Coordinates of C-alpha atoms in Angstrom, one line a residue:
X1 CA -1.2 -64.5 36.1
X2 CA 0.0 -66.1 39.6
X3 CA -0.3 -69.7 38.5
X4 CA 2.2 -69.7 35.4
X5 CA 4.8 -70.9 36.0
X6 CA 8.4 -68.9 34.6
X7 CA 8.4 -70.6 31.5
X8 CA 5.2 -69.9 31.0
X9 CA 5.2 -66.0 32.3
X10 CA 8.5 -66.0 29.5
X11 CA 6.1 -67.0 26.2
X12 CA 3.2 -65.0 27.5
X13 CA 5.0 -61.6 27.3
X14 CA 7.0 -62.6 24.0
X15 CA 3.1 -63.1 22.9
X16 CA 2.5 -59.7 24.3
X17 CA 5.7 -57.8 23.2
X18 CA 5.0 -59.3 19.8
X19 CA 1.0 -57.9 19.4
X20 CA 2.5 -54.1 20.6
X21 CA 5.3 -54.6 18.0
X22 CA 2.6 -55.9 15.1
X23 CA 0.1 -53.3 16.4
X24 CA 2.3 -50.2 16.9
X25 CA 3.4 -50.8 13.2
X26 CA 0.5 -50.0 11.6
X27 CA 0.0 -46.9 13.7
X28 CA 1.0 -44.2 11.9
X29 CA 0.9 -40.2 14.0
X30 CA -2.0 -37.8 12.8
X31 CA -1.5 -36.0 10.0
X32 CA -0.8 -32.7 11.9
X33 CA 1.4 -33.3 14.7
X34 CA 4.3 -32.2 13.1
X35 CA 2.8 -28.5 12.4
X36 CA 1.7 -29.2 15.5
X37 CA 4.9 -30.2 17.5
X38 CA 6.9 -27.9 15.6
X39 CA 4.6 -24.9 16.4
X40 CA 5.0 -25.6 20.2
X41 CA 8.1 -25.4 20.1
X42 CA 9.0 -22.4 18.3
X43 CA 6.6 -20.6 20.8
X44 CA 8.9 -22.0 23.4
X45 CA 7.5 -25.2 24.8
X46 CA 11.1 -26.5 24.7
X47 CA 10.5 -29.4 27.4
X48 CA 7.9 -31.3 25.5
X49 CA 7.9 -34.9 27.2
X50 CA 6.0 -37.8 26.6
X51 CA 3.8 -40.1 29.2
X52 CA 2.0 -42.5 27.4
X53 CA 0.9 -46.3 28.4
X54 CA 2.3 -47.6 25.4
X55 CA 5.5 -49.2 25.0
X56 CA 8.5 -46.5 24.6
X57 CA 10.4 -48.1 22.6
X58 CA 7.6 -48.1 20.0
X59 CA 6.8 -44.7 20.2
X60 CA 10.6 -43.4 19.7
X61 CA 10.0 -45.5 16.5
X62 CA 7.2 -43.9 15.1
X63 CA 8.4 -40.5 16.3
X64 CA 11.8 -41.3 14.1
X65 CA 10.3 -42.1 11.6
X66 CA 8.3 -39.2 11.2
X67 CA 11.2 -36.9 12.5
X68 CA 9.5 -35.7 15.7
X69 CA 12.1 -37.9 17.9
X70 CA 14.3 -34.9 18.7
X71 CA 11.2 -32.5 20.0
X72 CA 11.0 -34.4 23.2
X73 CA 13.8 -34.6 26.2
X74 CA 11.7 -38.0 27.9
X75 CA 9.6 -40.5 26.8
X76 CA 8.3 -42.5 29.4
X77 CA 6.1 -45.7 28.3
X78 CA 4.6 -48.2 29.9
X79 CA 4.1 -47.3 33.7
X80 CA 1.6 -49.2 35.4
X81 CA 1.6 -47.0 38.5
X82 CA 0.0 -44.1 36.6
X83 CA 1.2 -41.2 34.8
X84 CA 0.8 -38.8 37.7
X85 CA 4.3 -40.1 39.5
X86 CA 5.9 -39.6 36.0
X87 CA 4.5 -36.5 35.4
X88 CA 5.4 -35.5 38.8
X89 CA 8.8 -36.9 38.3
X90 CA 9.4 -34.3 35.4
X91 CA 7.6 -31.4 36.6
X92 CA 10.2 -32.2 39.7
X93 CA 13.5 -33.0 37.7
X94 CA 12.9 -29.2 35.5
X95 CA 11.9 -27.6 38.6
X96 CA 9.0 -26.2 37.5
X97 CA 6.0 -25.2 39.1
X98 CA 2.8 -27.5 38.5
X99 CA 0.6 -25.2 36.9
X100 CA 3.1 -24.5 34.6
X101 CA 2.4 -27.5 32.7
X102 CA 0.0 -29.0 30.2
X103 CA -0.7 -32.7 29.8
X104 CA -2.9 -33.1 26.9
X105 CA -4.5 -36.3 26.7
X106 CA -7.7 -38.4 25.2
X107 CA -8.6 -41.0 27.8
X108 CA -10.1 -40.3 31.0
X109 CA -7.9 -42.1 33.2
X110 CA -5.2 -39.4 32.4
X111 CA -7.0 -36.4 32.8
X112 CA -7.4 -38.3 36.4
X113 CA -3.7 -38.6 36.8
X114 CA -3.2 -34.7 35.5
X115 CA -4.8 -33.8 38.1
X116 CA -3.4 -35.7 40.7
X117 CA -0.7 -34.8 39.7
X118 CA -1.6 -30.7 39.7
X119 CA -1.0 -29.7 36.3
X120 CA -3.0 -28.1 33.6
X121 CA -5.0 -31.2 31.6
X122 CA -6.0 -30.5 27.6
X123 CA -8.3 -33.2 26.5
X124 CA -8.7 -34.1 22.6
X125 CA -11.6 -35.2 21.6
X126 CA -10.1 -37.4 18.6
X127 CA -9.0 -40.1 20.6
X128 CA -9.8 -42.9 23.1
X129 CA -12.9 -41.6 25.2
X130 CA -15.3 -39.2 23.4
X131 CA -16.3 -35.6 24.2
X132 CA -19.1 -36.6 26.8
X133 CA -16.2 -39.0 28.6
X134 CA -13.9 -36.6 28.7
X135 CA -16.0 -33.4 29.8
X136 CA -17.3 -35.5 32.9
X137 CA -13.8 -36.1 33.9
X138 CA -13.7 -32.4 33.7
X139 CA -10.4 -31.4 32.4
X140 CA -9.8 -27.7 32.3
X141 CA -9.5 -27.4 28.5
X142 CA -11.2 -30.3 26.3
X143 CA -10.4 -29.2 22.4
X144 CA -12.3 -30.7 19.6
X145 CA -9.1 -29.9 16.8
X146 CA -5.3 -29.1 17.1
X147 CA -5.7 -25.7 16.3
X148 CA -7.6 -24.9 19.5
X149 CA -4.4 -25.9 21.0
X150 CA -2.8 -23.2 19.7
X151 CA -4.9 -20.9 21.2
X152 CA -5.0 -22.2 24.8
X153 CA -1.4 -23.0 25.3
X154 CA 0.4 -19.4 22.3

């Protein structure tokens, strides 16, 4: 990237975001997302946020289409510095203790970020990394289906 002139870099960014746009326009939320989010909110989880490596615009679009956008007070997308800092900022802004917060993820790198932020990490096995890799990263919880999330959080 350092060797790219500003015009080439701009072309690359345009291509990159068009690929994101195409990918996320075909991505759908899991069928249980509505039930999961609504039950968590009914149980008192009113400060839900999303910290993701995906573009914020695309996450918001998917949530708006599914009618879930209003349940999340903050959506933080693409963060090249990792998620620990973003999680810490959210916890601080809400004046919460990290031990009272949960970070749900499907990726090993996120587990490390959550542990670095000192929040409870709940790893789900139906996403990016499989159960073996997730367990090896030692999150506080590993769940194999969304019902198990309720058992832990509610």
